[in-house]
Coordinates of C-alpha atoms and ligand atoms in Angstrom, one line a residue:
M1 CA -91.0 36.9 65.5
P2 CA -90.4 40.7 65.8
V3 CA -90.6 42.0 69.4
P4 CA -93.5 44.3 70.1
I5 CA -92.2 47.8 71.0
W6 CA -93.9 51.0 72.2
L7 CA -91.5 53.9 71.4
D8 CA -91.7 57.0 73.7
C9 CA -89.6 59.8 72.3
D10 CA -88.8 63.5 71.9
P11 CA -87.9 63.8 68.2
G12 CA -85.0 64.9 68.0
H13 CA -82.5 63.9 65.4
D14 CA -81.5 60.6 67.0
D15 CA -85.1 59.9 68.0
V16 CA -86.1 59.9 64.3
I17 CA -83.5 57.4 63.4
A18 CA -84.7 55.3 66.4
I19 CA -88.2 55.4 64.8
F20 CA -86.8 54.2 61.4
L21 CA -84.8 51.4 63.1
A22 CA -87.7 50.2 65.3
A23 CA -90.0 50.2 62.3
Q24 CA -87.7 47.8 60.5
R25 CA -86.4 45.7 63.4
S26 CA -89.5 45.3 65.6
D27 CA -93.3 45.2 65.7
L28 CA -93.7 48.9 66.3
I29 CA -97.1 49.1 68.1
G30 CA -97.2 52.8 68.8
I31 CA -95.2 56.0 69.3
S32 CA -95.8 58.6 72.0
V33 CA -94.1 62.0 72.1
V34 CA -93.1 64.1 75.0
S35 CA -91.6 67.5 75.7
G36 CA -87.8 67.3 75.7
N37 CA -85.5 68.2 72.9
A38 CA -88.1 70.7 71.8
P39 CA -91.6 71.7 73.1
L40 CA -94.4 69.1 72.7
A41 CA -95.9 70.8 69.6
F42 CA -92.6 70.3 67.8
T43 CA -91.9 66.8 69.0
E44 CA -95.4 65.9 67.9
R45 CA -94.8 67.4 64.4
N46 CA -91.4 65.7 64.2
G47 CA -92.7 62.3 65.2
L48 CA -95.4 62.6 62.5
T49 CA -92.8 63.8 60.0
A50 CA -90.6 60.7 60.7
C51 CA -93.6 58.4 60.2
Q52 CA -94.5 60.2 56.9
V53 CA -90.9 60.0 55.6
A54 CA -90.8 56.3 56.4
G55 CA -94.3 55.6 55.1
L56 CA -95.3 54.3 58.5
A57 CA -98.9 53.9 59.6
T58 CA -97.9 53.7 63.3
P59 CA -100.1 55.9 65.4
V60 CA -98.5 58.9 67.2
H61 CA -99.9 59.9 70.6
R62 CA -99.4 63.2 72.4
G63 CA -97.9 63.0 75.9
A64 CA -96.8 65.4 78.5
A65 CA -96.1 69.0 77.6
K66 CA -93.9 69.4 80.7
P67 CA -92.0 67.3 83.3
L68 CA -93.7 66.0 86.4
V69 CA -92.6 68.8 88.7
R70 CA -90.1 71.1 87.0
P71 CA -90.5 73.6 84.1
A72 CA -89.9 72.3 80.6
Q73 CA -86.3 72.5 79.3
H74 CA -85.2 72.0 75.8
A75 CA -82.0 71.1 73.8
E76 CA -82.0 73.7 71.0
Y77 CA -78.2 73.9 71.2
I78 CA -78.2 70.4 69.6
H79 CA -81.5 69.9 67.8
G80 CA -82.4 73.5 66.9
E81 CA -85.5 75.5 67.8
S82 CA -87.8 73.1 65.9
G83 CA -86.1 70.0 67.4
L84 CA -85.4 68.9 63.9
D85 CA -83.4 71.7 62.3
G86 CA -81.3 70.8 59.2
P87 CA -83.3 68.6 56.8
A88 CA -86.1 69.9 54.5
I89 CA -89.3 69.0 56.3
P90 CA -92.1 67.8 54.0
T91 CA -95.6 69.3 54.3
L92 CA -97.3 67.3 56.9
T93 CA -100.3 65.2 55.9
R94 CA -100.3 62.9 59.0
K95 CA -102.2 63.8 62.2
A96 CA -101.6 62.6 65.8
S97 CA -104.1 60.3 67.4
E98 CA -106.7 61.8 69.7
V99 CA -106.0 59.1 72.3
P100 CA -103.5 60.5 74.9
A101 CA -100.1 58.9 75.2
V102 CA -100.6 57.3 78.7
R103 CA -104.0 55.9 77.8
A104 CA -102.7 54.5 74.5
L105 CA -99.6 53.0 76.2
L106 CA -101.7 51.3 78.9
D107 CA -104.1 49.9 76.3
A108 CA -101.2 48.6 74.2
A109 CA -99.7 46.8 77.3
E110 CA -103.0 45.2 77.9
K111 CA -103.3 44.0 74.3
H112 CA -99.7 43.0 73.5
A113 CA -98.1 40.3 75.7
G114 CA -94.3 40.8 75.9
L115 CA -94.5 44.5 75.0
W116 CA -91.3 46.5 75.5
V117 CA -91.3 50.2 76.1
V118 CA -88.3 52.0 74.6
A119 CA -88.0 55.4 76.2
V120 CA -85.6 57.8 74.5
G121 CA -86.7 61.2 75.9
P122 CA -87.5 62.5 79.3
L123 CA -89.4 59.8 81.2
T124 CA -92.5 61.8 82.0
N125 CA -95.0 59.8 80.0
V126 CA -93.6 56.4 81.2
A127 CA -93.6 57.6 84.8
L128 CA -97.2 58.8 84.5
A129 CA -98.2 55.4 83.1
L130 CA -96.5 53.5 85.9
L131 CA -98.1 55.8 88.5
L132 CA -101.5 55.4 87.0
E133 CA -101.2 51.6 86.6
P134 CA -98.7 50.1 89.1
G135 CA -99.2 46.6 87.5
L136 CA -97.6 48.0 84.3
A137 CA -94.1 47.4 85.7
Q138 CA -94.7 43.6 85.8
R139 CA -96.9 43.4 82.7
L140 CA -94.2 44.9 80.4
A141 CA -91.3 42.7 79.2
G142 CA -89.1 45.6 80.0
I143 CA -88.4 49.3 79.7
S144 CA -85.3 50.1 77.6
V145 CA -84.2 53.6 78.6
M146 CA -81.8 56.0 76.8
G147 CA -80.6 58.0 79.8
G148 CA -78.1 58.8 82.5
T149 CA -74.4 58.3 82.6
W150 CA -71.8 57.1 85.1
G151 CA -69.2 59.4 83.6
P152 CA -69.5 63.1 82.5
G153 CA -72.9 64.4 81.6
N154 CA -73.9 66.3 78.5
V155 CA -76.2 69.0 79.8
T156 CA -74.2 69.5 83.0
A157 CA -71.0 68.1 84.2
A158 CA -73.0 65.5 86.2
A159 CA -76.2 64.8 84.2
E160 CA -77.5 63.5 80.9
F161 CA -80.3 65.5 79.2
N162 CA -83.2 63.0 79.4
V163 CA -82.7 62.3 83.1
W164 CA -81.8 66.0 83.9
A165 CA -85.0 67.3 82.2
D166 CA -87.3 65.2 84.4
P167 CA -85.3 63.6 87.3
E168 CA -88.4 62.8 89.3
A169 CA -89.8 60.8 86.4
A170 CA -86.5 58.9 86.0
Q171 CA -86.7 58.1 89.7
V172 CA -90.2 56.7 89.4
V173 CA -89.2 54.5 86.5
L174 CA -86.1 53.1 88.3
E175 CA -88.1 52.5 91.5
A176 CA -91.1 50.8 89.9
G177 CA -89.7 47.3 89.9
A178 CA -89.7 47.0 86.1
N179 CA -87.0 45.2 84.1
V180 CA -85.1 48.4 83.2
V181 CA -82.3 48.3 80.6
L182 CA -80.2 51.5 80.7
A183 CA -78.2 52.9 77.8
G184 CA -76.2 55.8 79.3
L185 CA -73.8 58.2 77.6
D186 CA -70.9 55.8 78.4
L187 CA -72.6 53.3 76.1
T188 CA -74.0 55.6 73.4
H189 CA -70.7 57.4 72.9
Q190 CA -69.3 54.1 71.6
F191 CA -71.8 54.3 68.6
V192 CA -70.7 57.4 66.7
M193 CA -71.6 58.6 63.2
D194 CA -68.7 60.4 61.6
R195 CA -68.6 61.9 58.1
G196 CA -67.6 58.6 56.5
R197 CA -70.5 56.7 58.0
I198 CA -72.9 59.5 57.1
A199 CA -71.8 59.2 53.5
Q200 CA -72.3 55.4 53.6
I201 CA -75.9 56.0 54.9
R202 CA -76.6 58.6 52.2
A203 CA -75.3 56.2 49.5
L204 CA -78.1 53.8 50.4
G205 CA -80.5 56.1 48.6
T206 CA -83.8 55.2 50.3
Q207 CA -86.0 57.9 51.7
T208 CA -85.2 57.0 55.3
A209 CA -81.4 56.9 54.6
L210 CA -81.4 60.2 52.8
F211 CA -83.4 61.9 55.5
S212 CA -81.2 60.3 58.2
A213 CA -78.0 61.5 56.4
D214 CA -79.4 65.1 56.4
L215 CA -80.3 64.7 60.1
L216 CA -76.8 63.5 60.9
D217 CA -75.1 66.2 59.0
Y218 CA -76.8 68.8 61.2
F219 CA -76.5 66.7 64.4
A220 CA -72.7 66.1 63.9
A221 CA -72.1 69.8 63.2
A222 CA -74.1 70.7 66.3
Y223 CA -72.0 68.3 68.4
A224 CA -68.8 69.9 67.2
R225 CA -70.2 73.4 67.9
S226 CA -71.4 72.4 71.4
Y227 CA -68.7 70.1 72.6
G228 CA -65.7 70.8 70.3
G229 CA -63.9 68.1 68.5
P230 CA -64.7 66.5 65.1
A231 CA -68.1 66.8 63.4
Q232 CA -69.5 63.5 64.6
G233 CA -72.6 62.5 66.6
P234 CA -73.3 59.6 69.0
L235 CA -76.4 57.8 68.0
H236 CA -78.0 57.7 71.5
D237 CA -81.6 56.7 70.9
P238 CA -81.1 53.9 68.4
C239 CA -78.9 52.1 71.0
S240 CA -82.1 51.6 73.2
V241 CA -84.0 50.1 70.3
L242 CA -81.1 47.8 69.5
A243 CA -80.9 46.7 73.1
V244 CA -84.3 45.1 72.6
T245 CA -84.2 44.0 69.0
D246 CA -80.5 42.9 68.9
P247 CA -79.4 42.3 72.5
H248 CA -76.4 40.2 71.4
L249 CA -74.7 43.4 70.4
F250 CA -74.3 44.5 74.0
A251 CA -72.4 43.7 77.2
S252 CA -74.1 44.7 80.5
E253 CA -73.9 44.7 84.3
P254 CA -76.7 44.5 86.9
R255 CA -76.4 47.7 88.9
H256 CA -78.3 49.8 91.4
V257 CA -79.0 53.2 89.8
A258 CA -80.3 56.2 91.9
V259 CA -81.3 59.6 90.5
E260 CA -80.2 62.8 92.3
C261 CA -83.3 65.0 92.5
A262 CA -82.2 67.5 95.2
G263 CA -78.6 68.5 94.2
E264 CA -77.9 72.1 93.1
F265 CA -74.9 71.0 90.9
T266 CA -75.9 67.3 90.6
R267 CA -79.6 67.6 89.6
G268 CA -80.4 64.6 87.3
M269 CA -77.1 62.8 88.1
T270 CA -77.5 58.9 87.9
V271 CA -75.5 57.4 90.8
V272 CA -74.5 54.0 89.6
D273 CA -73.3 51.7 92.5
R274 CA -70.3 49.9 91.0
R275 CA -68.9 48.8 94.3
T276 CA -68.2 45.1 95.0
G277 CA -68.8 43.3 98.3
P278 CA -71.7 43.1 100.8
R279 CA -72.5 46.8 101.0
V280 CA -73.4 47.2 97.3
L281 CA -77.0 48.1 96.8
P282 CA -79.3 45.5 95.1
P283 CA -79.5 46.1 91.3
N284 CA -82.6 47.8 89.9
A285 CA -81.3 48.1 86.3
T286 CA -79.3 46.3 83.6
V287 CA -76.7 48.9 82.7
L288 CA -75.3 48.5 79.2
T289 CA -71.5 48.8 79.2
N290 CA -70.4 47.9 75.7
I291 CA -71.8 47.8 72.2
D292 CA -70.3 46.0 69.2
D293 CA -70.1 49.2 67.2
E294 CA -69.3 47.8 63.8
A295 CA -72.0 45.1 64.0
A296 CA -74.5 47.6 65.2
F297 CA -73.7 49.9 62.3
Q298 CA -74.3 47.1 59.9
V299 CA -77.7 46.5 61.5
L300 CA -78.5 50.2 61.1
M301 CA -77.4 50.2 57.5
D302 CA -79.6 47.1 56.7
A303 CA -82.6 48.8 58.3
L304 CA -82.1 52.2 56.5
G305 CA -81.4 50.4 53.3
A306 CA -84.6 48.5 53.3
S307 CA -87.8 50.1 52.1
L308 CA -90.9 49.7 54.2
Ligands
RIB401 O1 -78.7 62.9 76.1 C1 -79.1 62.4 74.9 C2 -80.6 62.3 74.8 O2 -81.2 63.6 74.9 C3 -81.1 61.7 73.5 O3 -82.3 61.0 73.7 C4 -81.4 62.9 72.7 O4 -82.4 62.7 71.7 C5 -81.9 63.9 73.7 O5 -83.3 63.6 74.0
CA402 CA1 -84.3 61.6 72.5

């Protein structure tokens, strides 16, 4: 029986592939979009585009146009001004739902027992839902978050973009008492799409595979421009979908994770307590440490090769 998932995202190249994956591997109840990789108007358009390319009827709901406290920040250096630069974007025929994201998410949690929230953008929408309905933390089966790192960051030396963009929201989610599963950069950088894998995806020939290959061509080149090294891109957001649909692919550790909200140089840093012994803080998250990269790639290939 496919797991019911609510996908909160900021499409975003890797977010779109997470949508394609969730559509195939789960019961995708709804999608909400948030300001992150690009402004909300673009993440809304990009979420609708993903559903149109995949032939998905899943409703798309508008969420927050800015973080809880701070001004909106974007990642055009990776995703382009539109948040989905690179592929040809089809003329949009789909429209977003008129039901706001937080309302729709709370209704879905009421209606679907065992619902997982997969959050792969800044956590503003999820934090607002938890603040509005404190019982949500216990009602959900879990919250699978793409965010944070215990090593180097990607937007600063210390912080990963999703947590950095809205650190207060990440703090709310980690302190809500929910079953949080965290895929940080240490994990997602184990699941990399290089030119060879992109060619394998393109050869599948389905609409979602062809669109994904175009996305990844742009994404890989942007990574090389921004970080140096070969043209290859880590598939961050699909890891958080797989953590729910295919948990056997991962190793993990229970850890306490705190979010730095006050630091000048460490804003958005996730401080993971990896100490041993009696002074270690009680865990508030399941931190994913390893992914079976080859097996995960086969799952992705099966999903992109299937037509909806
Ligand atoms: O740091 C990686 C995360 O930031 C991914 O979710 C990517 O889509 C961007 O939102
Ligand atoms: Ca994202």
